[in-house]
Tab-separated table of C-alpha atoms and ligand atoms in Angstrom:
chain	number	residue	atom	x	y	z
A	1	MET	CA	65.994	102.356	-46.908
A	2	THR	CA	67.817	104.767	-49.209
A	3	THR	CA	65.642	106.868	-51.517
A	4	LYS	CA	67.249	107.367	-54.927
A	5	ILE	CA	66.560	110.887	-56.198
A	6	LEU	CA	67.203	112.161	-59.700
A	7	VAL	CA	67.923	115.906	-59.481
A	8	THR	CA	67.790	117.758	-62.806
A	9	GLY	CA	69.703	121.037	-63.135
A	10	GLY	CA	71.743	120.144	-60.064
A	11	ALA	CA	74.797	122.067	-61.299
A	12	GLY	CA	72.878	125.363	-61.237
A	13	PHE	CA	72.294	127.804	-58.392
A	14	ILE	CA	69.331	126.304	-56.520
A	15	GLY	CA	69.753	122.681	-57.615
A	16	SER	CA	73.360	122.514	-56.417
A	17	HIS	CA	72.398	124.011	-53.076
A	18	TYR	CA	69.678	121.400	-52.728
A	19	VAL	CA	72.164	118.590	-53.482
A	20	ARG	CA	74.863	119.967	-51.144
A	21	THR	CA	72.273	120.305	-48.371
A	22	LEU	CA	70.730	116.856	-48.746
A	23	LEU	CA	74.124	115.126	-48.902
A	24	GLY	CA	75.673	117.380	-46.243
A	25	PRO	CA	75.870	116.972	-42.454
A	26	GLN	CA	72.371	118.453	-41.940
A	27	GLY	CA	70.845	116.243	-44.644
A	28	PRO	CA	68.331	113.451	-44.031
A	29	GLY	CA	70.988	110.710	-44.414
A	30	ASP	CA	68.669	108.325	-46.262
A	31	VAL	CA	69.070	109.634	-49.800
A	32	ALA	CA	71.318	109.002	-52.793
A	33	ILE	CA	71.341	111.594	-55.581
A	34	THR	CA	72.113	111.516	-59.285
A	35	VAL	CA	72.385	114.918	-60.927
A	36	LEU	CA	71.312	115.149	-64.568
A	37	ASP	CA	72.601	118.424	-66.020
A	38	LYS	CA	73.445	119.567	-69.537
A	39	LEU	CA	76.007	122.056	-68.232
A	40	THR	CA	74.748	125.027	-70.207
A	41	TYR	CA	76.396	128.426	-69.603
A	42	ALA	CA	74.537	128.459	-66.227
A	43	GLY	CA	75.658	125.014	-65.096
A	44	ASN	CA	78.888	124.790	-63.132
A	45	PRO	CA	80.409	121.445	-62.050
A	46	ALA	CA	82.400	123.303	-59.355
A	47	ASN	CA	79.105	123.919	-57.527
A	48	LEU	CA	79.092	120.205	-56.714
A	49	ASP	CA	82.756	119.825	-55.619
A	50	GLU	CA	81.719	119.598	-51.959
A	51	VAL	CA	79.739	116.383	-52.544
A	52	ARG	CA	81.674	114.826	-55.428
A	53	ASP	CA	83.247	112.150	-53.207
A	54	HIS	CA	80.056	111.367	-51.300
A	55	PRO	CA	79.211	107.659	-51.847
A	56	GLY	CA	75.584	108.585	-52.550
A	57	PHE	CA	76.415	111.111	-55.300
A	58	GLY	CA	76.418	110.573	-59.065
A	59	PHE	CA	76.597	112.950	-62.022
A	60	VAL	CA	75.367	112.504	-65.597
A	61	GLN	CA	75.938	115.197	-68.175
A	62	GLY	CA	72.932	115.153	-70.472
A	63	ASP	CA	69.813	116.849	-71.760
A	64	ILE	CA	66.379	116.552	-70.155
A	65	CYS	CA	64.974	116.650	-73.713
A	66	ASP	CA	66.657	113.276	-74.494
A	67	PRO	CA	63.907	110.644	-73.981
A	68	GLU	CA	66.284	107.647	-74.165
A	69	LEU	CA	68.614	108.962	-71.488
A	70	VAL	CA	65.687	110.148	-69.369
A	71	GLY	CA	63.961	106.749	-69.633
A	72	LYS	CA	67.124	104.921	-68.562
A	73	LEU	CA	67.672	107.221	-65.549
A	74	MET	CA	64.035	107.110	-64.435
A	75	ALA	CA	64.215	103.319	-64.227
A	76	GLU	CA	67.068	103.663	-61.700
A	77	HIS	CA	65.402	106.176	-59.344
A	78	ASP	CA	62.488	106.502	-56.906
A	79	GLN	CA	61.912	110.267	-56.952
A	80	VAL	CA	62.656	113.284	-59.159
A	81	VAL	CA	63.304	116.881	-58.128
A	82	HIS	CA	63.252	118.935	-61.322
A	83	PHE	CA	65.191	122.212	-61.343
A	84	ALA	CA	66.635	122.213	-64.892
A	85	ALA	CA	65.465	125.208	-66.881
A	86	GLU	CA	66.517	128.222	-68.842
A	87	SER	CA	66.067	130.690	-65.996
A	88	HIS	CA	67.021	134.236	-67.026
A	89	VAL	CA	64.087	136.468	-68.030
A	90	ASP	CA	66.234	138.929	-70.034
A	91	ARG	CA	67.569	136.106	-72.205
A	92	SER	CA	63.995	134.945	-72.902
A	93	ILE	CA	63.184	138.447	-74.195
A	94	ASP	CA	66.142	138.255	-76.597
A	95	GLY	CA	64.937	134.824	-77.820
A	96	GLY	CA	62.436	132.366	-76.361
A	97	ALA	CA	63.142	129.198	-78.392
A	98	GLU	CA	65.540	127.598	-75.915
A	99	PHE	CA	63.104	128.411	-73.096
A	100	VAL	CA	60.298	126.541	-74.829
A	101	ARG	CA	62.596	123.628	-75.682
A	102	THR	CA	64.092	123.148	-72.223
A	103	ASN	CA	61.282	124.311	-69.956
A	104	VAL	CA	58.325	122.905	-71.892
A	105	VAL	CA	59.622	120.004	-74.025
A	106	GLY	CA	62.199	119.049	-71.385
A	107	THR	CA	59.629	118.954	-68.589
A	108	HIS	CA	57.294	116.875	-70.756
A	109	THR	CA	60.107	114.439	-71.583
A	110	LEU	CA	60.875	114.038	-67.878
A	111	ILE	CA	57.329	113.731	-66.625
A	112	ASP	CA	56.434	111.244	-69.346
A	113	GLY	CA	59.545	109.208	-68.525
A	114	ALA	CA	58.624	109.374	-64.827
A	115	HIS	CA	55.117	108.101	-65.546
A	116	ARG	CA	56.379	105.219	-67.710
A	117	ALA	CA	58.988	104.192	-65.134
A	118	GLY	CA	56.585	104.369	-62.172
A	119	ILE	CA	58.450	107.150	-60.313
A	120	LYS	CA	56.980	107.521	-56.814
A	121	THR	CA	57.178	111.326	-56.418
A	122	PHE	CA	57.989	114.078	-58.924
A	123	VAL	CA	58.673	117.573	-57.515
A	124	HIS	CA	58.516	120.265	-60.180
A	125	ILE	CA	60.257	123.533	-59.270
A	126	SER	CA	58.380	126.499	-60.658
A	127	THR	CA	58.230	130.231	-59.979
A	128	ASP	CA	55.922	132.952	-58.669
A	129	GLU	CA	56.299	134.622	-62.075
A	130	VAL	CA	53.672	132.244	-63.513
A	131	TYR	CA	50.960	134.267	-61.706
A	132	GLY	CA	51.779	137.507	-63.569
A	133	SER	CA	52.044	140.812	-61.704
A	134	ILE	CA	50.070	141.969	-58.654
A	135	ASP	CA	49.806	145.551	-57.328
A	136	GLU	CA	48.407	144.701	-53.887
A	137	GLY	CA	47.902	141.585	-51.788
A	138	SER	CA	49.374	138.125	-52.480
A	139	TRP	CA	48.538	135.188	-54.754
A	140	PRO	CA	47.222	131.957	-53.296
A	141	GLU	CA	48.087	128.773	-55.221
A	142	THR	CA	44.582	128.762	-56.752
A	143	HIS	CA	45.142	132.056	-58.579
A	144	PRO	CA	44.922	131.708	-62.398
A	145	LEU	CA	48.214	131.646	-64.280
A	146	GLN	CA	48.778	134.932	-66.167
A	147	PRO	CA	52.482	134.879	-67.111
A	148	ASN	CA	53.894	137.778	-69.094
A	149	SER	CA	57.439	136.964	-70.265
A	150	PRO	CA	58.533	134.115	-72.560
A	151	TYR	CA	60.363	132.681	-69.492
A	152	SER	CA	57.341	132.701	-67.188
A	153	SER	CA	55.036	131.504	-69.978
A	154	ALA	CA	57.279	128.515	-70.594
A	155	LYS	CA	57.375	127.819	-66.827
A	156	ALA	CA	53.562	128.089	-66.602
A	157	SER	CA	53.256	125.651	-69.513
A	158	SER	CA	55.560	123.214	-67.745
A	159	ASP	CA	53.485	123.484	-64.518
A	160	LEU	CA	50.352	122.590	-66.459
A	161	ILE	CA	52.009	119.665	-68.225
A	162	ALA	CA	53.383	118.350	-64.925
A	163	LEU	CA	50.000	118.649	-63.178
A	164	SER	CA	48.211	117.049	-66.140
A	165	TYR	CA	50.167	113.840	-65.468
A	166	HIS	CA	48.713	113.797	-61.972
A	167	ARG	CA	45.165	114.360	-63.163
A	168	THR	CA	45.406	112.034	-66.166
A	169	HIS	CA	47.653	109.253	-64.904
A	170	GLY	CA	47.604	109.640	-61.122
A	171	LEU	CA	51.369	110.349	-61.014
A	172	ASP	CA	52.403	111.897	-57.676
A	173	VAL	CA	53.391	115.350	-58.972
A	174	ARG	CA	54.007	118.249	-56.564
A	175	VAL	CA	54.711	121.790	-57.782
A	176	THR	CA	56.549	124.530	-55.864
A	177	ARG	CA	56.336	128.218	-56.819
A	178	CYS	CA	58.986	130.311	-55.122
A	179	SER	CA	59.836	133.984	-55.043
A	180	ASN	CA	63.236	135.504	-55.959
A	181	ASN	CA	66.103	133.503	-54.478
A	182	TYR	CA	69.393	134.957	-53.277
A	183	GLY	CA	72.554	133.550	-51.724
A	184	HIS	CA	76.019	132.238	-52.614
A	185	HIS	CA	76.780	130.425	-55.928
A	186	HIS	CA	74.199	132.600	-57.746
A	187	PHE	CA	75.141	133.129	-61.399
A	188	PRO	CA	76.399	136.732	-61.788
A	189	GLU	CA	73.877	137.756	-64.447
A	190	LYS	CA	71.060	137.886	-61.842
A	191	VAL	CA	70.500	141.217	-60.091
A	192	ILE	CA	72.023	140.587	-56.635
A	193	PRO	CA	75.270	138.854	-57.725
A	194	LEU	CA	75.548	141.161	-60.764
A	195	PHE	CA	75.318	144.269	-58.590
A	196	ILE	CA	77.648	142.894	-55.892
A	197	SER	CA	80.311	141.824	-58.399
A	198	ASN	CA	80.087	145.123	-60.298
A	199	LEU	CA	80.413	147.105	-57.060
A	200	LEU	CA	83.355	144.983	-55.885
A	201	ASP	CA	85.029	145.880	-59.192
A	202	GLY	CA	84.228	149.588	-58.761
A	203	LYS	CA	81.779	149.496	-61.689
A	204	LYS	CA	78.294	151.002	-62.013
A	205	VAL	CA	75.114	148.972	-61.526
A	206	PRO	CA	72.286	149.164	-64.113
A	207	LEU	CA	68.917	149.953	-62.490
A	208	TYR	CA	65.874	149.228	-64.679
A	209	GLY	CA	63.265	151.973	-65.257
A	210	ASP	CA	62.295	153.894	-62.123
A	211	GLY	CA	63.597	151.131	-59.811
A	212	GLY	CA	60.093	150.675	-58.402
A	213	ASN	CA	59.608	146.996	-59.290
A	214	VAL	CA	59.024	144.973	-56.147
A	215	ARG	CA	60.245	141.426	-55.402
A	216	ASP	CA	60.009	139.169	-52.375
A	217	TRP	CA	63.487	137.850	-51.472
A	218	LEU	CA	63.932	134.245	-50.361
A	219	HIS	CA	67.220	132.937	-49.001
A	220	ILE	CA	68.440	129.806	-50.740
A	221	ASP	CA	68.552	127.860	-47.406
A	222	ASP	CA	64.882	128.641	-46.790
A	223	HIS	CA	63.958	127.650	-50.320
A	224	VAL	CA	65.747	124.308	-49.928
A	225	GLN	CA	63.940	123.759	-46.617
A	226	GLY	CA	60.596	124.393	-48.365
A	227	ILE	CA	61.351	122.102	-51.306
A	228	ASP	CA	62.329	119.235	-49.053
A	229	LEU	CA	59.205	119.649	-46.929
A	230	VAL	CA	57.188	119.350	-50.128
A	231	ARG	CA	59.184	116.282	-51.269
A	232	THR	CA	58.828	114.476	-47.950
A	233	LYS	CA	55.480	115.675	-46.579
A	234	GLY	CA	53.574	117.350	-49.428
A	235	ARG	CA	50.495	115.971	-51.114
A	236	ALA	CA	50.203	114.581	-54.643
A	237	GLY	CA	48.745	116.958	-57.215
A	238	GLU	CA	49.225	120.020	-54.987
A	239	VAL	CA	50.963	123.338	-55.594
A	240	TYR	CA	52.898	125.055	-52.772
A	241	ASN	CA	54.034	128.696	-52.800
A	242	ILE	CA	57.381	129.368	-51.083
A	243	GLY	CA	58.283	132.949	-50.149
A	244	GLY	CA	60.891	134.688	-48.037
A	245	GLY	CA	58.839	137.525	-46.556
A	246	THR	CA	61.180	140.403	-47.479
A	247	GLU	CA	59.576	142.666	-50.046
A	248	LEU	CA	61.821	145.316	-51.534
A	249	SER	CA	61.710	147.604	-54.525
A	250	ASN	CA	64.774	147.330	-56.755
A	251	LYS	CA	65.683	150.829	-55.602
A	252	GLU	CA	65.604	149.754	-51.944
A	253	LEU	CA	67.607	146.615	-52.757
A	254	THR	CA	70.192	148.687	-54.632
A	255	GLY	CA	70.542	151.018	-51.620
A	256	LEU	CA	71.257	148.052	-49.330
A	257	LEU	CA	73.799	146.582	-51.761
A	258	LEU	CA	75.592	149.931	-52.127
A	259	GLU	CA	75.786	150.225	-48.342
A	260	ALA	CA	77.103	146.656	-47.954
A	261	CYS	CA	79.774	147.258	-50.602
A	262	GLY	CA	80.723	150.748	-49.377
A	263	ALA	CA	79.626	152.518	-52.581
A	264	ASP	CA	77.462	155.599	-53.084
A	265	TRP	CA	74.399	156.154	-55.237
A	266	ASP	CA	75.568	159.062	-57.417
A	267	THR	CA	78.782	157.472	-58.627
A	268	SER	CA	77.579	153.850	-58.798
A	269	VAL	CA	74.000	153.754	-60.117
A	270	GLU	CA	73.088	154.076	-63.766
A	271	TYR	CA	69.382	154.178	-64.658
A	272	VAL	CA	68.797	152.104	-67.815
A	273	THR	CA	65.775	151.569	-70.095
A	274	ASP	CA	63.265	149.343	-68.380
A	275	ARG	CA	63.024	145.637	-69.211
A	276	LYS	CA	60.274	145.042	-71.823
A	277	GLY	CA	57.017	143.971	-70.166
A	278	HIS	CA	58.634	144.263	-66.737
A	279	ASP	CA	56.258	142.828	-64.088
A	280	ARG	CA	55.747	145.441	-61.365
A	281	ARG	CA	55.326	143.297	-58.289
A	282	TYR	CA	55.300	139.624	-57.273
A	283	SER	CA	53.919	138.379	-53.967
A	284	VAL	CA	53.049	134.836	-52.951
A	285	ASP	CA	50.725	133.852	-50.115
A	286	CYS	CA	52.567	131.111	-48.184
A	287	THR	CA	49.768	130.163	-45.786
A	288	LYS	CA	49.413	126.678	-47.289
A	289	ILE	CA	53.022	125.532	-46.873
A	290	ARG	CA	53.221	127.139	-43.417
A	291	THR	CA	50.074	125.552	-42.015
A	292	GLU	CA	50.233	122.221	-43.824
A	293	LEU	CA	53.978	121.481	-43.771
A	294	GLY	CA	55.344	123.738	-41.011
A	295	TYR	CA	57.495	125.869	-43.351
A	296	GLU	CA	59.014	128.985	-41.784
A	297	PRO	CA	61.694	131.152	-43.441
A	298	ARG	CA	64.554	131.435	-40.919
A	299	LYS	CA	67.180	133.664	-42.534
A	300	ASP	CA	66.675	137.338	-41.816
A	301	PHE	CA	67.436	139.422	-44.907
A	302	ALA	CA	70.113	141.684	-43.392
A	303	THR	CA	72.157	138.652	-42.258
A	304	GLY	CA	71.575	136.759	-45.511
A	305	LEU	CA	72.632	139.729	-47.626
A	306	ALA	CA	75.755	140.428	-45.526
A	307	GLU	CA	76.780	136.748	-45.819
A	308	THR	CA	76.154	136.808	-49.566
A	309	VAL	CA	78.263	139.941	-50.085
A	310	ALA	CA	81.055	138.394	-47.980
A	311	TRP	CA	80.937	135.200	-50.042
A	312	TYR	CA	81.314	137.115	-53.339
A	313	ARG	CA	84.131	139.170	-51.809
A	314	ASP	CA	85.934	135.941	-50.841
A	315	ASN	CA	85.205	133.898	-53.962
A	316	ARG	CA	86.323	135.909	-56.977
A	317	ASP	CA	87.752	132.718	-58.496
A	318	TRP	CA	84.209	131.374	-58.701
A	319	TRP	CA	82.445	134.340	-60.310
A	320	GLU	CA	85.066	136.098	-62.462
A	321	PRO	CA	85.169	133.381	-65.177
A	322	LEU	CA	81.365	133.150	-65.115
A	323	LYS	CA	80.966	136.846	-65.871
A	324	GLU	CA	83.128	136.350	-68.946
A	325	ARG	CA	81.115	133.279	-69.919
A	326	ALA	CA	77.823	135.171	-69.493
A	327	ALA	CA	79.057	137.951	-71.775
A	328	LEU	CA	80.032	135.439	-74.483
A	329	SER	CA	76.998	133.136	-74.376
B	401	NAD	P1	70.220	128.120	-63.047
B	401	NAD	O1	70.099	128.814	-64.367
B	401	NAD	O2	71.237	128.577	-62.078
B	401	NAD	O3	70.452	126.560	-63.295
B	401	NAD	C1	69.789	125.832	-64.277
B	401	NAD	C2	70.529	124.513	-64.445
B	401	NAD	O4	69.809	123.723	-65.413
B	401	NAD	C3	71.963	124.678	-64.995
B	401	NAD	O5	72.852	123.869	-64.256
B	401	NAD	C4	71.859	124.197	-66.439
B	401	NAD	O6	73.064	123.615	-66.918
B	401	NAD	C5	70.734	123.166	-66.333
B	401	NAD	N1	70.049	122.938	-67.616
B	401	NAD	C6	69.575	123.899	-68.457
B	401	NAD	N2	69.030	123.312	-69.544
B	401	NAD	C7	69.147	121.972	-69.369
B	401	NAD	C8	68.759	120.835	-70.128
B	401	NAD	N3	68.139	120.980	-71.322
B	401	NAD	N4	69.027	119.592	-69.662
B	401	NAD	C9	69.657	119.439	-68.455
B	401	NAD	N5	70.065	120.478	-67.702
B	401	NAD	C10	69.808	121.723	-68.149
B	401	NAD	O7	68.748	128.187	-62.423
B	401	NAD	P2	68.298	128.340	-60.885
B	401	NAD	O8	68.269	129.772	-60.547
B	401	NAD	O9	69.072	127.387	-60.066
B	401	NAD	O10	66.783	127.865	-60.996
B	401	NAD	C11	66.410	126.503	-60.794
B	401	NAD	C12	64.910	126.378	-60.980
B	401	NAD	O11	64.234	127.248	-60.083
B	401	NAD	C13	64.436	126.756	-62.380
B	401	NAD	O12	63.446	125.839	-62.769
B	401	NAD	C14	63.865	128.158	-62.217
B	401	NAD	O13	62.834	128.388	-63.148
B	401	NAD	C15	63.328	128.075	-60.788
B	401	NAD	N6	63.262	129.388	-60.095
B	401	NAD	C16	64.383	130.107	-59.839
B	401	NAD	C17	64.283	131.327	-59.147
B	401	NAD	C18	65.492	132.121	-58.774
B	401	NAD	O14	65.335	133.146	-58.092
B	401	NAD	N7	66.705	131.745	-59.142
B	401	NAD	C19	63.054	131.805	-58.747
B	401	NAD	C20	61.928	131.073	-59.041
B	401	NAD	C21	62.050	129.845	-59.706
C-alpha cells in the first residue's frame, strides 16, 4: 500500500534532497509525496525538477502557519516529515520574528492539524544547535536544551511543542537532531556553498572570529538515510541524533575549501568580526540511532567535499541567481 507523506519545506536544501531520494530509483517505491512550501527566499522550485513528473509527486505553495490549508492537507495524508523553517542563524540575529512565526507557530499549526486529522507518524526535523555549545564530549538525546541563538531557541521551542503532542495526545511524533549538513543544492548563504561560490568567482571568504568554532559535518545523503530510518523504524515520542563524524574547525574547513578551489590563504581569506553569541562547538552522540536503527554515515568527507565543489563548479546557473536573491532579501 502506498504511504502518503506530506513533506513541508520540500523546496529547500534538505527537504528537496529527501523528496528526490524517496521518489528516485533508490527510493522505497511505496510512497507518494506532497510538498507544502511557501517558497521563501530559501525555497527553490527548481530543486524539485527531477521529480516533477513522477506520478506520486504533488506540490502546494502555502504557509505552514495557515491552519485551514494545513487541516485540509493533513486529512489527505498518512505521515508528515517537517523540514520547513527559517534556517539561517545570522538572519535570526538580525531579526527573530520570522523565526518564531515559522519555526514555533508553524510547527504548532502543523502538529495540531496532524493530531486532529489522525496522522499516523509525524517526523520533526530539528538541529544539534538546540543543545547549546559543548567544549568536550558529545550530547546524548537526553541532554537538556540550552539553545543560544534566536534560531536555535525557536527550534528548541518547536521540539518541545512537537513532543508535547506525543505526551499529551499520544500522537506518534519522532524528532531528529542533526549536525551541519553539506552537499549540492545548498543555499549559497551557508558557509560551505558561500565559500565555494566566492572562491570560484575569485573573491575573498569571510572567516568569523579566530576560525576556531568546531562543527560536525554530515553529508546530505547520510542525513536523508537517517531521517528515513527514523520515519520507518523509529519509535514514537523518541529523539534521534544524526551526525556525520567529521569534526572540523572553521579554519580547517576553510583550508580544505581553498585547496579544492585552488586558492591560497593570504589572498583569499578575510577575518571578520565574530558572529554574536557564536557557539564554539557542537557534537552529537549518535549511539542511539546506530544501535537501534542501524544508521551508519557512508560518505567520507574528502569525497563528499570534492563532489560538492564539482557540483557548484558545474551548476553556476543554479547558484548565481540565488546569491543575488540572498543579497536582496
Ligand atoms: P532551507 O532554508 O534550505 O529550506 C527551508 C524551506 O522551508 C524553504 O524551501 C522555504 O521556502 C520553506 N519555508 C520557510 N518558511 C515556510 C513556511 N512558513 N511555510 C512553508 N514553507 C516554508 O533549510 P534546510 O537547510 O533545508 O533545513 C531544513 C530543516 O533542517 C530545518 O528545519 C532546519 O532547521 C533543519 N536543519 C538544517 C541543518 C543544515 O545544516 N542545513 C542542520 C540542522 C537542522
